[in-house]
Tab-separated table of C-alpha atoms in Angstrom:
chain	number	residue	atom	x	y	z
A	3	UNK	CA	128.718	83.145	80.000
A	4	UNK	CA	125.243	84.801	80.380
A	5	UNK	CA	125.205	88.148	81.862
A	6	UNK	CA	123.234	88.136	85.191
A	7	UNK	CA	119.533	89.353	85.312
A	8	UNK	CA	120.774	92.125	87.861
A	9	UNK	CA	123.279	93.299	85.631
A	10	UNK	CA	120.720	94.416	82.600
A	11	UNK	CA	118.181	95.711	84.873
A	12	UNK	CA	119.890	99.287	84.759
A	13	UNK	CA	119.059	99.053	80.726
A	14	UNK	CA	115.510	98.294	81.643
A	15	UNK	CA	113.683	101.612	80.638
A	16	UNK	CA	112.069	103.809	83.712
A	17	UNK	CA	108.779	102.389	84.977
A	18	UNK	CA	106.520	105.160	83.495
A	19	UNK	CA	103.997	106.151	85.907
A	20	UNK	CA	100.396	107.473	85.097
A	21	UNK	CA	100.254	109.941	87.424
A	22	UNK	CA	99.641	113.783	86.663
A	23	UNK	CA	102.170	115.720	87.613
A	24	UNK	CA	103.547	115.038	91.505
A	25	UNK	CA	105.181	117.527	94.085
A	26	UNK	CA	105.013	118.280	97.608
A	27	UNK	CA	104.383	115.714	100.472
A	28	UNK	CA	102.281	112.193	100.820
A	29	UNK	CA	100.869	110.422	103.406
A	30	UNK	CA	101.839	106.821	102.848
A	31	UNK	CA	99.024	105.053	104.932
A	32	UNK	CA	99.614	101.126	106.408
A	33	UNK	CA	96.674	99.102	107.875
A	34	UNK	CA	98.886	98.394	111.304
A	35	UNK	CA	97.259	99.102	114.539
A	36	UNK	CA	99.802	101.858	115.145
A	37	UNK	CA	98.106	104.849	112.493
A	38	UNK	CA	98.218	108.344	113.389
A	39	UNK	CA	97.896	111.603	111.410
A	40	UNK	CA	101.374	113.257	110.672
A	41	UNK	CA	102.126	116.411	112.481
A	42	UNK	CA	101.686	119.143	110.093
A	43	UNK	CA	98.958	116.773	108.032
A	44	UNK	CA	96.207	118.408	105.733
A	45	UNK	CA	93.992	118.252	103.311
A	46	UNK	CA	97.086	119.294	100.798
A	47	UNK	CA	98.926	116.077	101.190
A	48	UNK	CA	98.057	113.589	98.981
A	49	UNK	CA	96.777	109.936	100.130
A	50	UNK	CA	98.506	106.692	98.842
A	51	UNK	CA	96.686	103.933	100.856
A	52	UNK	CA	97.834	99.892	101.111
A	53	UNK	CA	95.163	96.341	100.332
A	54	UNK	CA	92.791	97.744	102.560
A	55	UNK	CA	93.912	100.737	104.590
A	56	UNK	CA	91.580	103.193	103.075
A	57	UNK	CA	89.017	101.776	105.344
A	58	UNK	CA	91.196	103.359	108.355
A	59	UNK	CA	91.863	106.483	106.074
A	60	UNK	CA	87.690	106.850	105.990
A	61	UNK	CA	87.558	106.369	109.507
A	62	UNK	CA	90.120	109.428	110.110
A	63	UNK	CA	88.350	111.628	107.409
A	64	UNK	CA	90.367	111.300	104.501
A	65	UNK	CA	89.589	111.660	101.490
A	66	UNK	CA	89.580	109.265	98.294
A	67	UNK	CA	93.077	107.698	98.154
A	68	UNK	CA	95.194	109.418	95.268
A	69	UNK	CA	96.747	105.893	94.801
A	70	UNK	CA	95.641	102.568	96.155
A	71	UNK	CA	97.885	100.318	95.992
A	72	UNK	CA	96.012	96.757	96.010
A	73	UNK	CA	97.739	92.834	96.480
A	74	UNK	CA	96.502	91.361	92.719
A	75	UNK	CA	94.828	88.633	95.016
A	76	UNK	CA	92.667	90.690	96.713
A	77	UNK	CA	91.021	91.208	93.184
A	78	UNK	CA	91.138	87.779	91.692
A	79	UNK	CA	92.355	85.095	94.466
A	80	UNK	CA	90.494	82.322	95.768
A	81	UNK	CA	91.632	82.066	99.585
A	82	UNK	CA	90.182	83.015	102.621
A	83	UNK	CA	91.697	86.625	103.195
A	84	UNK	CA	91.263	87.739	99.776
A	85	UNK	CA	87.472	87.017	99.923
A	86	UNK	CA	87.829	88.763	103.195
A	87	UNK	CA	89.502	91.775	102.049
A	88	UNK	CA	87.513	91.845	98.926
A	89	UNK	CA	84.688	92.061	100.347
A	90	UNK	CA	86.396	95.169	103.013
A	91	UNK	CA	86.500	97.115	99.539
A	92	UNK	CA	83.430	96.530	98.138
A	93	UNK	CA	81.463	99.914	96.481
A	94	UNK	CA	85.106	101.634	97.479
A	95	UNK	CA	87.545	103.860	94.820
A	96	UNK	CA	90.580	105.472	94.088
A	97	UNK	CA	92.005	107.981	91.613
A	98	UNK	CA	94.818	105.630	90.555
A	99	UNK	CA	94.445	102.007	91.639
A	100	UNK	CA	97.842	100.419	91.440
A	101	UNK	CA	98.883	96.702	91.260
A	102	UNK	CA	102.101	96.015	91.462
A	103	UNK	CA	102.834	92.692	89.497
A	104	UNK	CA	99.878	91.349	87.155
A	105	UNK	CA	100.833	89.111	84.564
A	106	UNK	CA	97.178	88.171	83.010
A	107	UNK	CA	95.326	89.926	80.650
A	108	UNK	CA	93.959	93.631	81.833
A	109	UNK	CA	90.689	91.886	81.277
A	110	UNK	CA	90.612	90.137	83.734
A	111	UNK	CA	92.144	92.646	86.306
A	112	UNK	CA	89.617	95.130	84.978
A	113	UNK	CA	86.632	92.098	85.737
A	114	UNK	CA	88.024	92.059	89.178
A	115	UNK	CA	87.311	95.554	89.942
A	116	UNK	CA	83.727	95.321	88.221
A	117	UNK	CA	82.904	92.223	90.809
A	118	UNK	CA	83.075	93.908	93.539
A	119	UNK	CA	82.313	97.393	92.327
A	120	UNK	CA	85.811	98.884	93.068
A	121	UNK	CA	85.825	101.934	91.254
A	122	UNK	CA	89.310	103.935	89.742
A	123	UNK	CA	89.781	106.667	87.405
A	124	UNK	CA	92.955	105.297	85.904
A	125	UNK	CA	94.377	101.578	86.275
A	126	UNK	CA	97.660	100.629	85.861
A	127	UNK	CA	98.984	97.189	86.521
A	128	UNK	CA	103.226	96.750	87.035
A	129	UNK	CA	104.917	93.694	86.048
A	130	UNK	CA	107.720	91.885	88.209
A	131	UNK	CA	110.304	94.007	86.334
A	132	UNK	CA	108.904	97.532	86.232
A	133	UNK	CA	108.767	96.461	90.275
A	134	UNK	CA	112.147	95.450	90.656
A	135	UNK	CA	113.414	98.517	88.131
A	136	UNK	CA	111.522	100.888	90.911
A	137	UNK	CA	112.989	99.107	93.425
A	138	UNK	CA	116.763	99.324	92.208
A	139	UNK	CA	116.521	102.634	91.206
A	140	UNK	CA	115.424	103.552	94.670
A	141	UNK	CA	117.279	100.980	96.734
A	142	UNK	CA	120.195	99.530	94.692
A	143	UNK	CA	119.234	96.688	95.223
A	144	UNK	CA	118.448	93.750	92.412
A	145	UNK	CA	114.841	92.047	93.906
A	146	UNK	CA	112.552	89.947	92.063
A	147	UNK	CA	110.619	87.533	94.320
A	148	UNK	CA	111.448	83.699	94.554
A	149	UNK	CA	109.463	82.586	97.467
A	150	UNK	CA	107.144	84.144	99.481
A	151	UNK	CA	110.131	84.247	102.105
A	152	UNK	CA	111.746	86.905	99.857
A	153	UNK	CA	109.279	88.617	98.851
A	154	UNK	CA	108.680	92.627	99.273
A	155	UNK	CA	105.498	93.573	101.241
A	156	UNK	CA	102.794	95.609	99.296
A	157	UNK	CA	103.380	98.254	101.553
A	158	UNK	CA	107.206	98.240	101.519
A	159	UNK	CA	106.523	99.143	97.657
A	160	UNK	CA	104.282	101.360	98.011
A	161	UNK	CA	106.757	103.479	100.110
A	162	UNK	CA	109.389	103.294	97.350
A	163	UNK	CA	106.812	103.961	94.716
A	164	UNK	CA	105.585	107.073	96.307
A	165	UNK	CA	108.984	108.820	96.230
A	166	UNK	CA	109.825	106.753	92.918
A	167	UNK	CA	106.679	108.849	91.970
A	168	UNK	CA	108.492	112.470	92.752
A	169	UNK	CA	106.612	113.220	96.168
A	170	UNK	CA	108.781	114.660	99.106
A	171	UNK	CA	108.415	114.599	101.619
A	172	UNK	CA	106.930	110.560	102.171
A	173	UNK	CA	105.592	110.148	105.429
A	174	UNK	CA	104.201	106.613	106.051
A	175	UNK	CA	102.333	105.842	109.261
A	176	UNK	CA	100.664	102.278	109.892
A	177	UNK	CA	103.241	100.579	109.765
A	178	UNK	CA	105.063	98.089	111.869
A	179	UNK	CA	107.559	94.901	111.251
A	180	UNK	CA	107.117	93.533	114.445
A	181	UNK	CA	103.126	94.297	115.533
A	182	UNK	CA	100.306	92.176	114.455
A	183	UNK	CA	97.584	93.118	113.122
A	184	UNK	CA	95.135	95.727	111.731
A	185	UNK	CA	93.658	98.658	112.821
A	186	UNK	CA	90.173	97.663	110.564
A	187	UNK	CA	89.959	94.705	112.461
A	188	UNK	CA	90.896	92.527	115.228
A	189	UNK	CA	92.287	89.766	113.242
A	190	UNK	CA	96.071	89.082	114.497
A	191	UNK	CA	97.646	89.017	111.223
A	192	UNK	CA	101.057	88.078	110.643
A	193	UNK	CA	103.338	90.526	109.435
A	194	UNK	CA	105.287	88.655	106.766
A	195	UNK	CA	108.435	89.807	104.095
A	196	UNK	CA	109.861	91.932	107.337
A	197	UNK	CA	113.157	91.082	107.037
A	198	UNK	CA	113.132	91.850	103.627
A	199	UNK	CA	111.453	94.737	103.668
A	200	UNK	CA	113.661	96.104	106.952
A	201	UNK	CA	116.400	95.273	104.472
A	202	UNK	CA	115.346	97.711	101.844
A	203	UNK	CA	113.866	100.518	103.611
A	204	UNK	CA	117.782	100.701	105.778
A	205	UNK	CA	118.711	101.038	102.409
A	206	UNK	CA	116.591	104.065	101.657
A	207	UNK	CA	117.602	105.645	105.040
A	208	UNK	CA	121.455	105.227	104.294
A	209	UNK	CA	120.964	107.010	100.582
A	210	UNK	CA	119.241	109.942	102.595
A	211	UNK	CA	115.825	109.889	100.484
A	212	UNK	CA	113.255	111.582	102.301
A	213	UNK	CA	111.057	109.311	103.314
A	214	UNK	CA	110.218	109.270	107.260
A	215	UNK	CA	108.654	106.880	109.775
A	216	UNK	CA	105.490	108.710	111.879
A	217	UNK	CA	105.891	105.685	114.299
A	218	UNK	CA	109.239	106.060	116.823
A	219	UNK	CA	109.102	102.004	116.857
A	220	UNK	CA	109.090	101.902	112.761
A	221	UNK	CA	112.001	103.937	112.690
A	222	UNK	CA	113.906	102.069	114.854
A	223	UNK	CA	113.283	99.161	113.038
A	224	UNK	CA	114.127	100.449	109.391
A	225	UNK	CA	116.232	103.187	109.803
A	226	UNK	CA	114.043	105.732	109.008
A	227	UNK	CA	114.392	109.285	110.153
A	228	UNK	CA	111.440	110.125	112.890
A	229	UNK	CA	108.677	112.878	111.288
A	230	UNK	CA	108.848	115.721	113.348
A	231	UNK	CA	107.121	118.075	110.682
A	232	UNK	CA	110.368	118.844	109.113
A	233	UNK	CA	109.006	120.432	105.942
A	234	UNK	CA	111.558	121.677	103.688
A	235	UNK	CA	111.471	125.519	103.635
């Protein structure tokens, strides 16, 4: 009998991460109509922005994103949104551009960037199972996408990766599983992967990570605990 995929992803080495060295709290920014600045937010907090959120993040002040986190199509894909949002990041940068599952040759990735003059001080691309490793580790749960049905949003990830990452506490604002929308645009886009992602992030509530919603709606609808600007003393 084969042994199941889920059962050899705890020998799967840790994701390794090329971050400097990470403490103290993050702002986890979404591009849902619903962003606000944390209570207690400043200019010590790092940034971890979503696709194209940093264009809200600009419009509130913020500074360069510490990690983007950016779809792979958004780079390289051929339909209409990721012209659309490609063309949102034009001339833009972060200090570590993150995508989470590439399975082409950096080249390429790295041609991507050049095309539309997206600049990064380090890249690092993830592939389906240094995602689903981050995931488990953080979540218990075995995921690797079969369908876009089941898949886990970009943002959902980038919530897990921030505390994968060693940042505490994780604020995320932005965010919704039941609004449409933006808050760069007017465009009613569809929020897809919710129930997945709702899945996931109850998970993370239940194990008592500190991670924590900004949005009273958000938190009713994953679990997480409301921010209040309960820093740890």
């Amino acid at each position: 009998m084969k042994t199941p995929l889920s059962d050899l992803l705890s020998t799967f080495s840790k994701p390794i991460l090329r971050l400097p060295s990470v403490t103290g709290p993050a702002l986890v920014m979404g591009s849902a109509p619903n962003f606000r600045l944390p209570e207690g937010h400043h200019a010590g907090w790092a940034l971890v922005t979503v696709n194209a959120s940093q264009l809200l993040a600009e419009t509130f002040g913020l500074a360069v994103p510490d990690i983007a986190l950016i779809r792979r199509g958004i780079f390289v894909g051929a339909s209409e949104q990721d012209f659309y949002k490609r063309d949102l990041l034009k001339g833009r940068q972060a200090k570590h551009l993150i995508i989470p599952v590439w399975s082409d040759a950096e080249e390429k990735l790295k041609a991507g960037c050049r095309n539309c003059n997206y600049r990064y001080d380090i890249l690092q691309a993830l592939t389906k199972w240094q995602l689903a490793n981050i995931v488990w580790r953080l979540s218990g749960k075995y995921h690797v996408s079969r369908g876009w049905h089941r898949k886990i949003s970009t943002g959902a990830f980038a919530i897990m990766l921030t505390r994968f990452a060693g940042f505490s506490p994780v604020v995320v604002s932005g965010f919704s599983l039941s609004q449409a929308g933006h808050g760069y645009d007017t465009r009613n886009a569809f929020r897809y992967h919710a129930d997945e992602d709702a899945d996931l992030l109850r998970r993370l509530a239940r194990r008592g990570e500190p991670i924590y919603a900004e949005d009273r709606d958000f938190a009713a609808e994953t679990g997480l605990p409301l921010w209040q600007g309960q820093m740890p003393s």
